[in-house]
Short mmCIF file of C-alpha atoms in Angstrom, two decimals:
data_model
loop_
_atom_site.label_atom_id
_atom_site.label_comp_id
_atom_site.label_asym_id
_atom_site.label_seq_id
_atom_site.Cartn_x
_atom_site.Cartn_y
_atom_site.Cartn_z
CA ASP A 234 0.11 18.04 -9.37
CA THR A 235 -1.77 17.68 -6.10
CA GLY A 236 -0.89 14.05 -5.39
CA VAL A 237 1.67 12.56 -3.03
CA SER A 238 5.23 13.17 -4.18
CA GLN A 239 8.44 11.40 -3.18
CA ASN A 240 12.09 12.15 -3.76
CA PRO A 241 14.34 10.76 -4.95
CA ARG A 242 12.64 8.23 -7.20
CA HIS A 243 15.69 6.00 -7.27
CA LYS A 244 18.64 5.69 -4.93
CA ILE A 245 21.66 3.43 -5.28
CA THR A 246 24.00 3.30 -2.33
CA LYS A 247 26.77 1.20 -0.92
CA ARG A 248 26.30 -0.93 2.13
CA GLY A 249 26.98 1.02 5.30
CA GLN A 250 25.97 4.41 3.91
CA ASN A 251 23.09 6.48 5.25
CA VAL A 252 20.18 7.47 3.01
CA THR A 253 17.27 9.85 3.46
CA PHE A 254 13.99 9.93 1.54
CA ARG A 255 11.39 12.68 1.44
CA CYS A 256 7.63 12.54 1.10
CA ASP A 257 5.24 15.42 0.48
CA PRO A 258 1.63 14.39 1.16
CA ILE A 259 -1.56 15.72 -0.37
CA SER A 260 -1.78 19.20 1.15
CA GLU A 261 -4.91 18.85 3.27
CA HIS A 262 -4.06 15.33 4.53
CA ASN A 263 -2.97 15.24 8.15
CA ARG A 264 -1.98 11.56 8.20
CA LEU A 265 1.18 10.28 6.53
CA TYR A 266 2.31 6.67 6.26
CA TRP A 267 5.48 4.87 5.23
CA TYR A 268 5.44 1.36 3.75
CA ARG A 269 8.10 -0.88 2.28
CA GLN A 270 7.51 -3.22 -0.64
CA THR A 271 9.79 -5.98 -1.89
CA LEU A 272 9.40 -7.90 -5.12
CA GLY A 273 6.40 -10.18 -5.18
CA GLN A 274 4.98 -8.89 -1.91
CA GLY A 275 2.36 -6.36 -0.92
CA PRO A 276 3.40 -3.18 0.87
CA GLU A 277 4.40 -3.64 4.49
CA PHE A 278 3.61 -0.98 7.08
CA LEU A 279 6.55 0.84 8.70
CA THR A 280 5.19 3.87 10.56
CA TYR A 281 2.63 6.65 10.45
CA PHE A 282 2.12 10.22 11.62
CA GLN A 283 -0.87 12.29 12.50
CA ASN A 284 0.28 15.85 11.97
CA GLU A 285 3.76 15.89 13.54
CA ALA A 286 3.12 13.07 16.03
CA GLN A 287 4.45 9.61 15.19
CA LEU A 288 1.62 7.37 16.39
CA GLU A 289 2.76 3.88 15.48
CA LYS A 290 5.92 2.07 14.45
CA SER A 291 6.14 -1.45 13.14
CA ARG A 292 8.14 -3.99 15.09
CA LEU A 293 9.90 -4.56 11.78
CA LEU A 294 11.38 -1.07 11.95
CA SER A 295 14.87 -1.54 13.30
CA ASP A 296 16.80 1.11 15.21
CA ARG A 297 18.56 2.02 11.97
CA PHE A 298 15.33 3.49 10.64
CA SER A 299 14.00 6.84 11.76
CA ALA A 300 11.19 8.98 10.44
CA GLU A 301 10.23 12.56 11.14
CA ARG A 302 7.48 14.96 10.22
CA PRO A 303 8.66 18.11 12.00
CA LYS A 304 6.01 20.60 10.92
CA GLY A 305 3.23 18.21 10.15
CA SER A 306 3.70 18.61 6.41
CA PHE A 307 6.48 16.70 4.60
CA SER A 308 8.19 13.70 6.15
CA THR A 309 11.64 12.16 5.91
CA LEU A 310 12.66 8.54 6.35
CA GLU A 311 16.31 7.92 7.15
CA ILE A 312 18.08 4.58 7.04
CA GLN A 313 21.44 4.47 8.74
CA ARG A 314 24.19 1.94 7.95
CA THR A 315 22.24 0.46 5.06
CA GLU A 316 22.27 -3.29 4.49
CA GLN A 317 21.53 -5.25 1.32
CA GLY A 318 18.28 -6.41 2.90
CA ASP A 319 17.08 -2.80 2.93
CA SER A 320 16.79 -2.87 -0.87
CA ALA A 321 13.12 -2.29 -1.59
CA MET A 322 10.56 0.23 -2.80
CA TYR A 323 9.72 2.71 -0.05
CA LEU A 324 6.19 4.02 -0.44
CA CYS A 325 4.59 7.00 1.21
CA ALA A 326 0.84 7.48 1.51
CA SER A 327 -1.42 10.11 3.01
CA SER A 328 -5.01 10.38 4.19
CA LEU A 329 -7.41 12.45 6.20
CA THR A 330 -7.96 11.32 9.79
CA LEU A 331 -11.68 11.03 9.19
CA THR A 332 -11.19 8.58 6.30
CA ALA A 333 -7.96 7.16 7.61
CA ASN A 334 -8.05 3.93 5.67
CA GLU A 335 -8.52 5.67 2.32
CA GLN A 336 -4.84 6.14 1.68
CA PHE A 337 -3.33 7.58 -1.48
CA PHE A 338 0.17 6.55 -2.46
CA GLY A 339 3.12 8.38 -3.93
CA PRO A 340 5.33 6.99 -6.72
CA GLY A 341 7.82 5.49 -4.27
CA THR A 342 11.58 5.58 -3.86
CA ARG A 343 13.39 2.50 -5.09
CA LEU A 344 16.45 1.81 -2.96
CA THR A 345 19.23 -0.47 -4.12
CA VAL A 346 21.98 -1.28 -1.65
CA LEU A 347 25.11 -2.71 -3.25
CA GLU B 191 -1.80 -12.10 14.00
CA ASP B 192 -3.66 -10.00 11.43
CA LYS B 193 -3.41 -11.32 7.88
CA VAL B 194 -4.78 -10.85 4.39
CA VAL B 195 -4.62 -13.64 1.82
CA GLN B 196 -5.25 -13.20 -1.88
CA SER B 197 -5.91 -15.81 -4.51
CA PRO B 198 -4.94 -16.72 -7.09
CA LEU B 199 -1.41 -15.31 -6.92
CA SER B 200 -1.28 -15.04 -10.69
CA LEU B 201 -3.70 -15.32 -13.55
CA VAL B 202 -3.40 -15.24 -17.34
CA VAL B 203 -6.50 -14.55 -19.43
CA HIS B 204 -7.37 -13.33 -22.90
CA GLU B 205 -8.98 -10.04 -23.77
CA GLY B 206 -12.72 -10.15 -23.26
CA ASP B 207 -12.60 -12.72 -20.45
CA THR B 208 -14.13 -12.05 -17.03
CA VAL B 209 -11.94 -12.54 -13.97
CA THR B 210 -12.66 -12.82 -10.26
CA LEU B 211 -9.97 -12.06 -7.71
CA ASN B 212 -10.34 -13.18 -4.11
CA CYS B 213 -9.29 -11.68 -0.82
CA SER B 214 -9.82 -13.22 2.63
CA TYR B 215 -8.80 -11.61 5.90
CA GLU B 216 -8.40 -12.04 9.62
CA VAL B 217 -8.03 -8.61 11.18
CA THR B 218 -8.83 -7.36 14.66
CA ASN B 219 -11.39 -4.53 14.74
CA PHE B 220 -12.06 -4.52 11.00
CA ARG B 221 -12.92 -1.11 9.60
CA SER B 222 -12.59 -1.29 5.82
CA LEU B 223 -11.25 -3.29 2.90
CA LEU B 224 -9.54 -1.62 -0.02
CA TRP B 225 -8.55 -2.68 -3.51
CA TYR B 226 -5.62 -1.11 -5.31
CA LYS B 227 -4.19 -1.57 -8.82
CA GLN B 228 -0.42 -1.49 -9.15
CA GLU B 229 1.39 -1.22 -12.41
CA LYS B 230 5.10 -0.43 -12.49
CA LYS B 231 4.63 2.28 -9.89
CA ALA B 232 2.68 3.05 -6.73
CA PRO B 233 -0.69 1.45 -5.97
CA THR B 234 -3.66 3.42 -7.29
CA PHE B 235 -6.89 3.37 -5.32
CA LEU B 236 -9.85 1.44 -6.77
CA PHE B 237 -12.44 0.82 -4.07
CA MET B 238 -13.01 1.03 -0.34
CA LEU B 239 -15.64 -1.27 1.15
CA THR B 240 -17.03 -1.02 4.64
CA SER B 241 -20.46 -2.66 4.51
CA SER B 242 -21.41 -6.21 3.64
CA GLY B 243 -23.36 -6.97 0.51
CA ILE B 244 -23.14 -3.53 -1.10
CA GLU B 245 -21.50 -3.72 -4.50
CA LYS B 246 -19.20 -0.94 -5.56
CA LYS B 247 -18.83 -0.46 -9.29
CA SER B 248 -16.58 1.55 -11.56
CA GLY B 249 -16.85 0.83 -15.25
CA ARG B 250 -15.91 -2.79 -15.83
CA LEU B 251 -14.69 -3.27 -12.26
CA SER B 252 -16.87 -4.19 -9.33
CA SER B 253 -16.30 -5.40 -5.80
CA ILE B 254 -18.28 -6.71 -2.88
CA LEU B 255 -17.54 -7.49 0.75
CA ASP B 256 -18.82 -10.30 2.97
CA LYS B 257 -18.07 -9.42 6.60
CA LYS B 258 -19.57 -12.64 7.92
CA GLU B 259 -17.33 -14.88 5.85
CA LEU B 260 -14.44 -12.36 5.95
CA PHE B 261 -13.75 -12.06 2.26
CA SER B 262 -14.09 -9.80 -0.73
CA ILE B 263 -14.04 -10.31 -4.48
CA LEU B 264 -13.00 -8.02 -7.28
CA ASN B 265 -14.57 -8.69 -10.66
CA ILE B 266 -13.28 -7.38 -13.96
CA THR B 267 -15.50 -7.94 -16.99
CA ALA B 268 -14.49 -7.73 -20.65
CA THR B 269 -10.82 -7.54 -19.71
CA GLN B 270 -8.41 -5.44 -21.75
CA THR B 271 -4.62 -5.54 -22.01
CA GLY B 272 -4.55 -2.33 -19.97
CA ASP B 273 -5.97 -4.28 -17.03
CA SER B 274 -2.68 -6.16 -16.73
CA ALA B 275 -1.32 -5.25 -13.30
CA ILE B 276 -0.94 -6.44 -9.74
CA TYR B 277 -4.18 -6.12 -7.78
CA LEU B 278 -3.68 -5.57 -4.08
CA CYS B 279 -6.20 -6.10 -1.33
CA ALA B 280 -5.68 -4.26 1.96
CA VAL B 281 -7.58 -4.18 5.23
CA GLY B 282 -7.69 -1.36 7.77
CA SER B 283 -8.68 -1.67 11.40
CA SER B 284 -10.35 0.91 13.57
CA ASN B 285 -7.67 1.00 16.25
CA THR B 286 -4.69 1.67 14.03
CA GLY B 287 -3.95 3.74 10.97
CA LYS B 288 -2.06 1.09 9.07
CA LEU B 289 -3.27 -1.01 6.16
CA ILE B 290 -2.45 -4.70 6.05
CA PHE B 291 -1.86 -5.85 2.50
CA GLY B 292 -2.16 -9.20 0.85
CA GLN B 293 0.51 -10.56 -1.43
CA GLY B 294 -1.31 -9.37 -4.53
CA THR B 295 -2.69 -11.09 -7.62
CA THR B 296 -0.73 -10.60 -10.82
CA LEU B 297 -3.12 -10.42 -13.75
CA GLN B 298 -1.89 -10.70 -17.32
CA VAL B 299 -4.37 -10.06 -20.11
CA LYS B 300 -3.23 -11.33 -23.50
CA PRO B 301 -4.51 -9.82 -26.74
#
């Protein structure tokens, strides 16, 4: 499968715990994006990388959220001290720089914070 | 503030009907408008539109962009139950990599 992959697909955690999600983009894509989607809403931008450089972060991204893409390939999104309001689907997408808006999404990680 | 608004928010039709979904936007430095279909998983790419008045077509789906009036429509003809999904409209700007999504239109096609 040459599409975007994400792990885990589902995560249930208790409030206050830390969680980490992984995204593997389409292999030749140098841009990687993270979005969050809650029920009844469209995806909401969190952050994106070009290669290993994090180029933009949403103002919605609190200090508890951190993302990395250390070698310009896969990326991780960590949420520290999770809150119930963090419950959502976390989507990863990738694209080429040249066609940056043509983004292809992975299956998402559904986070439930109890 | 950049925004994308879709209408209607939900729609119920019967198989064989034709539907039109609307998307209006206010985005700084518009670059492209995209349509995605989302079933119980991640959004799947349908179309990307960058030029006004040029229709993009794929089977029973078609879409067109009006950059003067800042809107796009997605048409689905001869709907089938497999078309039931959330249809998302997103807009990208030229000075940022992010997509700004609308709320989505939930389409239900009844047999």
